[in-house]
Amino acid sequence: MSVNGTRELGISDLWRFTGTEFCDCEVTDFLAEGFSELGVRSDSVEARLTGRCIQCGATGTTEWVTLGNIGDGDDRLFRPVDPDTVQVLSMTALEERT
């Protein structure tokens, strides 16, 4: 994913998350193979990622994952999240977007 002509995040990153029905792992170690959808909120950039859990082998598309945050006020710079951080995903966040 590029922001203002600069590559910020690529596919093949490993993302860690919980609180999802993607697979039965306590913490999903998800190898992203592509972006299914991208979305921008006022303060964040999110995506549904396509790929697989490297622990159990489950494949598919995730719920919305936060890729980064956008600064406040005049500072509207994109700040990517640390992919090693375990994010808590939920169907509630997905339902709010649809």
PDB file of N, CA and C in Angstrom:
ATOM      1  N   MET A   1       0.850  -1.156   0.000  1.00  0.00           N
ATOM      2  CA  MET A   1       0.000   0.000   0.000  1.00  0.00           C
ATOM      3  C   MET A   1       0.903   1.228   0.000  1.00  0.00           C
ATOM      4  N   SER A   2       0.627   2.137  -0.907  1.00  0.00           N
ATOM      5  CA  SER A   2       1.402   3.371  -0.999  1.00  0.00           C
ATOM      6  C   SER A   2       0.585   4.544  -0.486  1.00  0.00           C
ATOM      7  N   VAL A   3       1.268   5.462   0.179  1.00  0.00           N
ATOM      8  CA  VAL A   3       0.658   6.696   0.664  1.00  0.00           C
ATOM      9  C   VAL A   3       1.511   7.847   0.151  1.00  0.00           C
ATOM     10  N   ASN A   4       0.895   8.755  -0.586  1.00  0.00           N
ATOM     11  CA  ASN A   4       1.611   9.893  -1.164  1.00  0.00           C
ATOM     12  C   ASN A   4       2.850   9.450  -1.943  1.00  0.00           C
ATOM     13  N   GLY A   5       2.721   8.358  -2.697  1.00  0.00           N
ATOM     14  CA  GLY A   5       3.804   7.888  -3.546  1.00  0.00           C
ATOM     15  C   GLY A   5       4.894   7.106  -2.830  1.00  0.00           C
ATOM     16  N   THR A   6       4.726   6.841  -1.544  1.00  0.00           N
ATOM     17  CA  THR A   6       5.718   6.097  -0.778  1.00  0.00           C
ATOM     18  C   THR A   6       5.122   4.775  -0.314  1.00  0.00           C
ATOM     19  N   ARG A   7       5.833   3.692  -0.581  1.00  0.00           N
ATOM     20  CA  ARG A   7       5.335   2.380  -0.142  1.00  0.00           C
ATOM     21  C   ARG A   7       5.447   2.278   1.377  1.00  0.00           C
ATOM     22  N   GLU A   8       4.303   2.087   2.016  1.00  0.00           N
ATOM     23  CA  GLU A   8       4.249   2.003   3.476  1.00  0.00           C
ATOM     24  C   GLU A   8       4.115   0.562   3.958  1.00  0.00           C
ATOM     25  N   LEU A   9       3.292  -0.219   3.290  1.00  0.00           N
ATOM     26  CA  LEU A   9       3.053  -1.612   3.681  1.00  0.00           C
ATOM     27  C   LEU A   9       2.933  -2.460   2.429  1.00  0.00           C
ATOM     28  N   GLY A  10       3.424  -3.676   2.513  1.00  0.00           N
ATOM     29  CA  GLY A  10       3.317  -4.576   1.375  1.00  0.00           C
ATOM     30  C   GLY A  10       2.615  -5.859   1.746  1.00  0.00           C
ATOM     31  N   ILE A  11       2.324  -6.644   0.725  1.00  0.00           N
ATOM     32  CA  ILE A  11       1.785  -7.961   1.017  1.00  0.00           C
ATOM     33  C   ILE A  11       2.931  -8.811   1.545  1.00  0.00           C
ATOM     34  N   SER A  12       2.635  -9.947   2.031  1.00  0.00           N
ATOM     35  CA  SER A  12       3.553 -10.901   2.656  1.00  0.00           C
ATOM     36  C   SER A  12       4.000 -10.463   4.044  1.00  0.00           C
ATOM     37  N   ASP A  13       3.321  -9.469   4.631  1.00  0.00           N
ATOM     38  CA  ASP A  13       3.572  -9.129   6.026  1.00  0.00           C
ATOM     39  C   ASP A  13       2.822 -10.116   6.907  1.00  0.00           C
ATOM     40  N   LEU A  14       3.344 -10.354   8.093  1.00  0.00           N
ATOM     41  CA  LEU A  14       2.682 -11.205   9.067  1.00  0.00           C
ATOM     42  C   LEU A  14       1.923 -10.315  10.041  1.00  0.00           C
ATOM     43  N   TRP A  15       0.627 -10.573  10.190  1.00  0.00           N
ATOM     44  CA  TRP A  15      -0.238  -9.810  11.089  1.00  0.00           C
ATOM     45  C   TRP A  15      -0.743 -10.744  12.173  1.00  0.00           C
ATOM     46  N   ARG A  16      -0.844 -10.242  13.400  1.00  0.00           N
ATOM     47  CA  ARG A  16      -1.308 -11.052  14.523  1.00  0.00           C
ATOM     48  C   ARG A  16      -2.599 -10.451  15.043  1.00  0.00           C
ATOM     49  N   PHE A  17      -3.618 -11.304  15.254  1.00  0.00           N
ATOM     50  CA  PHE A  17      -4.874 -10.794  15.788  1.00  0.00           C
ATOM     51  C   PHE A  17      -5.652 -11.867  16.532  1.00  0.00           C
ATOM     52  N   THR A  18      -6.596 -11.388  17.348  1.00  0.00           N
ATOM     53  CA  THR A  18      -7.510 -12.241  18.114  1.00  0.00           C
ATOM     54  C   THR A  18      -8.916 -11.693  17.931  1.00  0.00           C
ATOM     55  N   GLY A  19      -9.891 -12.366  18.554  1.00  0.00           N
ATOM     56  CA  GLY A  19     -11.269 -11.869  18.530  1.00  0.00           C
ATOM     57  C   GLY A  19     -11.945 -12.034  17.190  1.00  0.00           C
ATOM     58  N   THR A  20     -11.564 -13.045  16.448  1.00  0.00           N
ATOM     59  CA  THR A  20     -12.107 -13.245  15.114  1.00  0.00           C
ATOM     60  C   THR A  20     -12.490 -14.706  14.923  1.00  0.00           C
ATOM     61  N   GLU A  21     -13.334 -14.944  13.964  1.00  0.00           N
ATOM     62  CA  GLU A  21     -13.720 -16.309  13.629  1.00  0.00           C
ATOM     63  C   GLU A  21     -12.924 -16.830  12.437  1.00  0.00           C
ATOM     64  N   PHE A  22     -11.834 -16.152  12.089  1.00  0.00           N
ATOM     65  CA  PHE A  22     -11.044 -16.565  10.928  1.00  0.00           C
ATOM     66  C   PHE A  22     -10.540 -18.000  11.086  1.00  0.00           C
ATOM     67  N   CYS A  23     -10.018 -18.312  12.280  1.00  0.00           N
ATOM     68  CA  CYS A  23      -9.557 -19.672  12.565  1.00  0.00           C
ATOM     69  C   CYS A  23      -9.703 -19.928  14.059  1.00  0.00           C
ATOM     70  N   ASP A  24      -9.367 -21.132  14.480  1.00  0.00           N
ATOM     71  CA  ASP A  24      -9.531 -21.512  15.885  1.00  0.00           C
ATOM     72  C   ASP A  24      -8.315 -21.213  16.747  1.00  0.00           C
ATOM     73  N   CYS A  25      -7.273 -20.632  16.190  1.00  0.00           N
ATOM     74  CA  CYS A  25      -6.066 -20.328  16.961  1.00  0.00           C
ATOM     75  C   CYS A  25      -6.359 -19.226  17.980  1.00  0.00           C
ATOM     76  N   GLU A  26      -5.719 -19.325  19.149  1.00  0.00           N
ATOM     77  CA  GLU A  26      -5.899 -18.293  20.174  1.00  0.00           C
ATOM     78  C   GLU A  26      -5.427 -16.938  19.646  1.00  0.00           C
ATOM     79  N   VAL A  27      -4.250 -16.923  19.037  1.00  0.00           N
ATOM     80  CA  VAL A  27      -3.743 -15.739  18.332  1.00  0.00           C
ATOM     81  C   VAL A  27      -3.453 -16.182  16.907  1.00  0.00           C
ATOM     82  N   THR A  28      -4.106 -15.540  15.945  1.00  0.00           N
ATOM     83  CA  THR A  28      -3.904 -15.873  14.536  1.00  0.00           C
ATOM     84  C   THR A  28      -2.629 -15.209  14.044  1.00  0.00           C
ATOM     85  N   ASP A  29      -1.717 -15.993  13.492  1.00  0.00           N
ATOM     86  CA  ASP A  29      -0.522 -15.472  12.825  1.00  0.00           C
ATOM     87  C   ASP A  29      -0.830 -15.510  11.334  1.00  0.00           C
ATOM     88  N   PHE A  30      -1.241 -14.368  10.807  1.00  0.00           N
ATOM     89  CA  PHE A  30      -1.807 -14.284   9.464  1.00  0.00           C
ATOM     90  C   PHE A  30      -0.778 -13.769   8.475  1.00  0.00           C
ATOM     91  N   LEU A  31      -0.493 -14.570   7.456  1.00  0.00           N
ATOM     92  CA  LEU A  31       0.403 -14.157   6.382  1.00  0.00           C
ATOM     93  C   LEU A  31      -0.439 -13.532   5.286  1.00  0.00           C
ATOM     94  N   ALA A  32      -0.321 -12.224   5.123  1.00  0.00           N
ATOM     95  CA  ALA A  32      -1.111 -11.506   4.117  1.00  0.00           C
ATOM     96  C   ALA A  32      -0.553 -11.796   2.729  1.00  0.00           C
ATOM     97  N   GLU A  33      -1.456 -12.153   1.813  1.00  0.00           N
ATOM     98  CA  GLU A  33      -1.074 -12.419   0.427  1.00  0.00           C
ATOM     99  C   GLU A  33      -1.655 -11.383  -0.524  1.00  0.00           C
ATOM    100  N   GLY A  34      -2.541 -10.521  -0.009  1.00  0.00           N
ATOM    101  CA  GLY A  34      -3.123  -9.474  -0.834  1.00  0.00           C
ATOM    102  C   GLY A  34      -4.136  -8.661  -0.062  1.00  0.00           C
ATOM    103  N   PHE A  35      -4.479  -7.513  -0.612  1.00  0.00           N
ATOM    104  CA  PHE A  35      -5.510  -6.650  -0.039  1.00  0.00           C
ATOM    105  C   PHE A  35      -6.820  -6.937  -0.759  1.00  0.00           C
ATOM    106  N   SER A  36      -7.852  -7.307  -0.020  1.00  0.00           N
ATOM    107  CA  SER A  36      -9.164  -7.554  -0.603  1.00  0.00           C
ATOM    108  C   SER A  36      -9.946  -6.255  -0.727  1.00  0.00           C
ATOM    109  N   GLU A  37      -9.909  -5.443   0.322  1.00  0.00           N
ATOM    110  CA  GLU A  37     -10.582  -4.136   0.343  1.00  0.00           C
ATOM    111  C   GLU A  37      -9.752  -3.178   1.179  1.00  0.00           C
ATOM    112  N   LEU A  38      -9.768  -1.913   0.815  1.00  0.00           N
ATOM    113  CA  LEU A  38      -9.145  -0.863   1.616  1.00  0.00           C
ATOM    114  C   LEU A  38     -10.213   0.138   2.004  1.00  0.00           C
ATOM    115  N   GLY A  39     -10.110   0.675   3.207  1.00  0.00           N
ATOM    116  CA  GLY A  39     -11.061   1.675   3.669  1.00  0.00           C
ATOM    117  C   GLY A  39     -10.352   2.744   4.473  1.00  0.00           C
ATOM    118  N   VAL A  40     -10.852   3.969   4.381  1.00  0.00           N
ATOM    119  CA  VAL A  40     -10.278   5.088   5.124  1.00  0.00           C
ATOM    120  C   VAL A  40     -11.356   5.685   5.999  1.00  0.00           C
ATOM    121  N   ARG A  41     -11.060   5.787   7.270  1.00  0.00           N
ATOM    122  CA  ARG A  41     -11.920   6.515   8.206  1.00  0.00           C
ATOM    123  C   ARG A  41     -11.244   7.853   8.459  1.00  0.00           C
ATOM    124  N   SER A  42     -11.850   8.677   9.276  1.00  0.00           N
ATOM    125  CA  SER A  42     -11.265   9.993   9.534  1.00  0.00           C
ATOM    126  C   SER A  42      -9.895   9.894  10.191  1.00  0.00           C
ATOM    127  N   ASP A  43      -9.652   8.834  10.971  1.00  0.00           N
ATOM    128  CA  ASP A  43      -8.394   8.742  11.708  1.00  0.00           C
ATOM    129  C   ASP A  43      -7.597   7.464  11.449  1.00  0.00           C
ATOM    130  N   SER A  44      -8.050   6.616  10.535  1.00  0.00           N
ATOM    131  CA  SER A  44      -7.320   5.369  10.313  1.00  0.00           C
ATOM    132  C   SER A  44      -7.517   4.833   8.898  1.00  0.00           C
ATOM    133  N   VAL A  45      -6.583   3.966   8.510  1.00  0.00           N
ATOM    134  CA  VAL A  45      -6.665   3.244   7.244  1.00  0.00           C
ATOM    135  C   VAL A  45      -6.794   1.771   7.609  1.00  0.00           C
ATOM    136  N   GLU A  46      -7.800   1.097   7.035  1.00  0.00           N
ATOM    137  CA  GLU A  46      -8.076  -0.293   7.360  1.00  0.00           C
ATOM    138  C   GLU A  46      -8.164  -1.110   6.079  1.00  0.00           C
ATOM    139  N   ALA A  47      -8.007  -2.405   6.230  1.00  0.00           N
ATOM    140  CA  ALA A  47      -8.100  -3.293   5.068  1.00  0.00           C
ATOM    141  C   ALA A  47      -8.640  -4.644   5.487  1.00  0.00           C
ATOM    142  N   ARG A  48      -9.229  -5.311   4.519  1.00  0.00           N
ATOM    143  CA  ARG A  48      -9.521  -6.738   4.656  1.00  0.00           C
ATOM    144  C   ARG A  48      -8.414  -7.424   3.869  1.00  0.00           C
ATOM    145  N   LEU A  49      -7.691  -8.303   4.539  1.00  0.00           N
ATOM    146  CA  LEU A  49      -6.536  -8.965   3.959  1.00  0.00           C
ATOM    147  C   LEU A  49      -6.887 -10.385   3.542  1.00  0.00           C
ATOM    148  N   THR A  50      -6.324 -10.825   2.439  1.00  0.00           N
ATOM    149  CA  THR A  50      -6.485 -12.200   1.989  1.00  0.00           C
ATOM    150  C   THR A  50      -5.175 -12.929   2.244  1.00  0.00           C
ATOM    151  N   GLY A  51      -5.281 -14.148   2.788  1.00  0.00           N
ATOM    152  CA  GLY A  51      -4.077 -14.913   3.080  1.00  0.00           C
ATOM    153  C   GLY A  51      -4.395 -16.126   3.914  1.00  0.00           C
ATOM    154  N   ARG A  52      -3.441 -16.487   4.812  1.00  0.00           N
ATOM    155  CA  ARG A  52      -3.634 -17.697   5.607  1.00  0.00           C
ATOM    156  C   ARG A  52      -2.953 -17.602   6.961  1.00  0.00           C
ATOM    157  N   CYS A  53      -3.474 -18.378   7.891  1.00  0.00           N
ATOM    158  CA  CYS A  53      -2.869 -18.511   9.212  1.00  0.00           C
ATOM    159  C   CYS A  53      -1.714 -19.496   9.081  1.00  0.00           C
ATOM    160  N   ILE A  54      -0.523 -19.083   9.489  1.00  0.00           N
ATOM    161  CA  ILE A  54       0.626 -19.975   9.334  1.00  0.00           C
ATOM    162  C   ILE A  54       0.679 -21.035  10.430  1.00  0.00           C
ATOM    163  N   GLN A  55      -0.171 -20.914  11.450  1.00  0.00           N
ATOM    164  CA  GLN A  55      -0.209 -21.941  12.496  1.00  0.00           C
ATOM    165  C   GLN A  55      -1.073 -23.132  12.089  1.00  0.00           C
ATOM    166  N   CYS A  56      -2.303 -22.854  11.618  1.00  0.00           N
ATOM    167  CA  CYS A  56      -3.247 -23.947  11.345  1.00  0.00           C
ATOM    168  C   CYS A  56      -3.528 -24.150   9.854  1.00  0.00           C
ATOM    169  N   GLY A  57      -3.124 -23.198   9.005  1.00  0.00           N
ATOM    170  CA  GLY A  57      -3.320 -23.343   7.567  1.00  0.00           C
ATOM    171  C   GLY A  57      -4.640 -22.815   7.028  1.00  0.00           C
ATOM    172  N   ALA A  58      -5.504 -22.263   7.901  1.00  0.00           N
ATOM    173  CA  ALA A  58      -6.782 -21.711   7.433  1.00  0.00           C
ATOM    174  C   ALA A  58      -6.513 -20.601   6.420  1.00  0.00           C
ATOM    175  N   THR A  59      -7.324 -20.542   5.354  1.00  0.00           N
ATOM    176  CA  THR A  59      -7.165 -19.518   4.329  1.00  0.00           C
ATOM    177  C   THR A  59      -8.454 -18.728   4.183  1.00  0.00           C
ATOM    178  N   GLY A  60      -8.332 -17.502   3.686  1.00  0.00           N
ATOM    179  CA  GLY A  60      -9.512 -16.681   3.456  1.00  0.00           C
ATOM    180  C   GLY A  60      -9.204 -15.211   3.592  1.00  0.00           C
ATOM    181  N   THR A  61     -10.251 -14.449   3.880  1.00  0.00           N
ATOM    182  CA  THR A  61     -10.161 -12.999   4.002  1.00  0.00           C
ATOM    183  C   THR A  61     -10.519 -12.596   5.425  1.00  0.00           C
ATOM    184  N   THR A  62      -9.745 -11.686   5.983  1.00  0.00           N
ATOM    185  CA  THR A  62      -9.946 -11.241   7.365  1.00  0.00           C
ATOM    186  C   THR A  62     -11.110 -10.268   7.476  1.00  0.00           C
ATOM    187  N   GLU A  63     -11.445  -9.967   8.705  1.00  0.00           N
ATOM    188  CA  GLU A  63     -12.301  -8.833   8.999  1.00  0.00           C
ATOM    189  C   GLU A  63     -11.421  -7.594   8.815  1.00  0.00           C
ATOM    190  N   TRP A  64     -11.921  -6.409   9.149  1.00  0.00           N
ATOM    191  CA  TRP A  64     -11.157  -5.175   8.962  1.00  0.00           C
ATOM    192  C   TRP A  64      -9.988  -5.123   9.939  1.00  0.00           C
ATOM    193  N   VAL A  65      -8.780  -4.910   9.402  1.00  0.00           N
ATOM    194  CA  VAL A  65      -7.544  -4.812  10.169  1.00  0.00           C
ATOM    195  C   VAL A  65      -7.027  -3.385  10.021  1.00  0.00           C
ATOM    196  N   THR A  66      -6.646  -2.757  11.127  1.00  0.00           N
ATOM    197  CA  THR A  66      -6.085  -1.404  11.062  1.00  0.00           C
ATOM    198  C   THR A  66      -4.657  -1.480  10.543  1.00  0.00           C
ATOM    199  N   LEU A  67      -4.390  -0.773   9.445  1.00  0.00           N
ATOM    200  CA  LEU A  67      -3.052  -0.731   8.862  1.00  0.00           C
ATOM    201  C   LEU A  67      -2.238   0.431   9.399  1.00  0.00           C
ATOM    202  N   GLY A  68      -2.933   1.510   9.763  1.00  0.00           N
ATOM    203  CA  GLY A  68      -2.233   2.683  10.264  1.00  0.00           C
ATOM    204  C   GLY A  68      -3.205   3.759  10.672  1.00  0.00           C
ATOM    205  N   ASN A  69      -2.654   4.801  11.267  1.00  0.00           N
ATOM    206  CA  ASN A  69      -3.458   5.923  11.738  1.00  0.00           C
ATOM    207  C   ASN A  69      -3.059   7.192  11.007  1.00  0.00           C
ATOM    208  N   ILE A  70      -3.988   8.126  10.957  1.00  0.00           N
ATOM    209  CA  ILE A  70      -3.775   9.409  10.298  1.00  0.00           C
ATOM    210  C   ILE A  70      -3.724  10.474  11.381  1.00  0.00           C
ATOM    211  N   GLY A  71      -2.699  11.329  11.334  1.00  0.00           N
ATOM    212  CA  GLY A  71      -2.519  12.363  12.348  1.00  0.00           C
ATOM    213  C   GLY A  71      -3.667  13.356  12.397  1.00  0.00           C
ATOM    214  N   ASP A  72      -3.776  14.049  13.527  1.00  0.00           N
ATOM    215  CA  ASP A  72      -4.825  15.050  13.748  1.00  0.00           C
ATOM    216  C   ASP A  72      -4.429  16.420  13.196  1.00  0.00           C
ATOM    217  N   GLY A  73      -5.424  17.285  13.036  1.00  0.00           N
ATOM    218  CA  GLY A  73      -5.201  18.686  12.663  1.00  0.00           C
ATOM    219  C   GLY A  73      -4.417  18.834  11.380  1.00  0.00           C
ATOM    220  N   ASP A  74      -3.390  19.694  11.427  1.00  0.00           N
ATOM    221  CA  ASP A  74      -2.563  19.941  10.248  1.00  0.00           C
ATOM    222  C   ASP A  74      -1.641  18.766   9.934  1.00  0.00           C
ATOM    223  N   ASP A  75      -1.364  17.936  10.946  1.00  0.00           N
ATOM    224  CA  ASP A  75      -0.505  16.768  10.764  1.00  0.00           C
ATOM    225  C   ASP A  75      -1.354  15.593  10.301  1.00  0.00           C
ATOM    226  N   ARG A  76      -1.541  15.457   9.014  1.00  0.00           N
ATOM    227  CA  ARG A  76      -2.366  14.374   8.460  1.00  0.00           C
ATOM    228  C   ARG A  76      -1.481  13.251   7.914  1.00  0.00           C
ATOM    229  N   LEU A  77      -0.328  13.033   8.545  1.00  0.00           N
ATOM    230  CA  LEU A  77       0.601  12.011   8.084  1.00  0.00           C
ATOM    231  C   LEU A  77       0.120  10.617   8.458  1.00  0.00           C
ATOM    232  N   PHE A  78       0.399   9.660   7.592  1.00  0.00           N
ATOM    233  CA  PHE A  78       0.067   8.262   7.843  1.00  0.00           C
ATOM    234  C   PHE A  78       1.151   7.643   8.710  1.00  0.00           C
ATOM    235  N   ARG A  79       0.719   6.955   9.759  1.00  0.00           N
ATOM    236  CA  ARG A  79       1.636   6.249  10.646  1.00  0.00           C
ATOM    237  C   ARG A  79       1.223   4.777  10.683  1.00  0.00           C
ATOM    238  N   PRO A  80       2.020   3.895  10.059  1.00  0.00           N
ATOM    239  CA  PRO A  80       1.640   2.480  10.044  1.00  0.00           C
ATOM    240  C   PRO A  80       1.697   1.879  11.441  1.00  0.00           C
ATOM    241  N   VAL A  81       0.805   0.924  11.703  1.00  0.00           N
ATOM    242  CA  VAL A  81       0.867   0.203  12.968  1.00  0.00           C
ATOM    243  C   VAL A  81       1.981  -0.830  12.876  1.00  0.00           C
ATOM    244  N   ASP A  82       2.472  -1.251  14.004  1.00  0.00           N
ATOM    245  CA  ASP A  82       3.485  -2.294  14.060  1.00  0.00           C
ATOM    246  C   ASP A  82       2.789  -3.627  13.806  1.00  0.00           C
ATOM    247  N   PRO A  83       3.098  -4.311  12.699  1.00  0.00           N
ATOM    248  CA  PRO A  83       2.416  -5.572  12.407  1.00  0.00           C
ATOM    249  C   PRO A  83       2.601  -6.632  13.490  1.00  0.00           C
ATOM    250  N   ASP A  84       3.625  -6.506  14.336  1.00  0.00           N
ATOM    251  CA  ASP A  84       3.846  -7.467  15.417  1.00  0.00           C
ATOM    252  C   ASP A  84       2.882  -7.270  16.582  1.00  0.00           C
ATOM    253  N   THR A  85       2.205  -6.125  16.627  1.00  0.00           N
ATOM    254  CA  THR A  85       1.222  -5.868  17.666  1.00  0.00           C
ATOM    255  C   THR A  85       0.012  -6.764  17.434  1.00  0.00           C
ATOM    256  N   VAL A  86      -0.493  -7.378  18.503  1.00  0.00           N
ATOM    257  CA  VAL A  86      -1.683  -8.222  18.374  1.00  0.00           C
ATOM    258  C   VAL A  86      -2.913  -7.320  18.397  1.00  0.00           C
ATOM    259  N   GLN A  87      -3.659  -7.295  17.290  1.00  0.00           N
ATOM    260  CA  GLN A  87      -4.882  -6.497  17.203  1.00  0.00           C
ATOM    261  C   GLN A  87      -6.076  -7.355  17.596  1.00  0.00           C
ATOM    262  N   VAL A  88      -7.043  -6.726  18.247  1.00  0.00           N
ATOM    263  CA  VAL A  88      -8.283  -7.412  18.590  1.00  0.00           C
ATOM    264  C   VAL A  88      -9.315  -7.025  17.544  1.00  0.00           C
ATOM    265  N   LEU A  89      -9.722  -7.992  16.732  1.00  0.00           N
ATOM    266  CA  LEU A  89     -10.714  -7.754  15.688  1.00  0.00           C
ATOM    267  C   LEU A  89     -12.061  -8.224  16.196  1.00  0.00           C
ATOM    268  N   SER A  90     -13.112  -7.677  15.646  1.00  0.00           N
ATOM    269  CA  SER A  90     -14.451  -8.134  16.035  1.00  0.00           C
ATOM    270  C   SER A  90     -15.409  -7.922  14.883  1.00  0.00           C
ATOM    271  N   MET A  91     -16.473  -8.682  14.881  1.00  0.00           N
ATOM    272  CA  MET A  91     -17.512  -8.513  13.867  1.00  0.00           C
ATOM    273  C   MET A  91     -18.184  -7.157  14.022  1.00  0.00           C
ATOM    274  N   THR A  92     -18.187  -6.594  15.234  1.00  0.00           N
ATOM    275  CA  THR A  92     -18.815  -5.294  15.458  1.00  0.00           C
ATOM    276  C   THR A  92     -18.182  -4.238  14.564  1.00  0.00           C
ATOM    277  N   ALA A  93     -16.854  -4.226  14.493  1.00  0.00           N
ATOM    278  CA  ALA A  93     -16.172  -3.242  13.651  1.00  0.00           C
ATOM    279  C   ALA A  93     -16.556  -3.428  12.193  1.00  0.00           C
ATOM    280  N   LEU A  94     -16.654  -4.664  11.751  1.00  0.00           N
ATOM    281  CA  LEU A  94     -17.036  -4.940  10.367  1.00  0.00           C
ATOM    282  C   LEU A  94     -18.464  -4.490  10.104  1.00  0.00           C
ATOM    283  N   GLU A  95     -19.377  -4.772  11.029  1.00  0.00           N
ATOM    284  CA  GLU A  95     -20.771  -4.400  10.840  1.00  0.00           C
ATOM    285  C   GLU A  95     -20.942  -2.886  10.781  1.00  0.00           C
ATOM    286  N   GLU A  96     -20.114  -2.139  11.515  1.00  0.00           N
ATOM    287  CA  GLU A  96     -20.208  -0.682  11.498  1.00  0.00           C
ATOM    288  C   GLU A  96     -19.844  -0.119  10.132  1.00  0.00           C
ATOM    289  N   ARG A  97     -19.017  -0.820   9.356  1.00  0.00           N
ATOM    290  CA  ARG A  97     -18.562  -0.323   8.060  1.00  0.00           C
ATOM    291  C   ARG A  97     -19.546  -0.632   6.952  1.00  0.00           C
ATOM    292  N   THR A  98     -20.430  -1.610   7.148  1.00  0.00           N
ATOM    293  CA  THR A  98     -21.322  -2.005   6.061  1.00  0.00           C
ATOM    294  C   THR A  98     -22.657  -1.318   6.152  1.00  0.00           C
TER     295      THR A  98
END
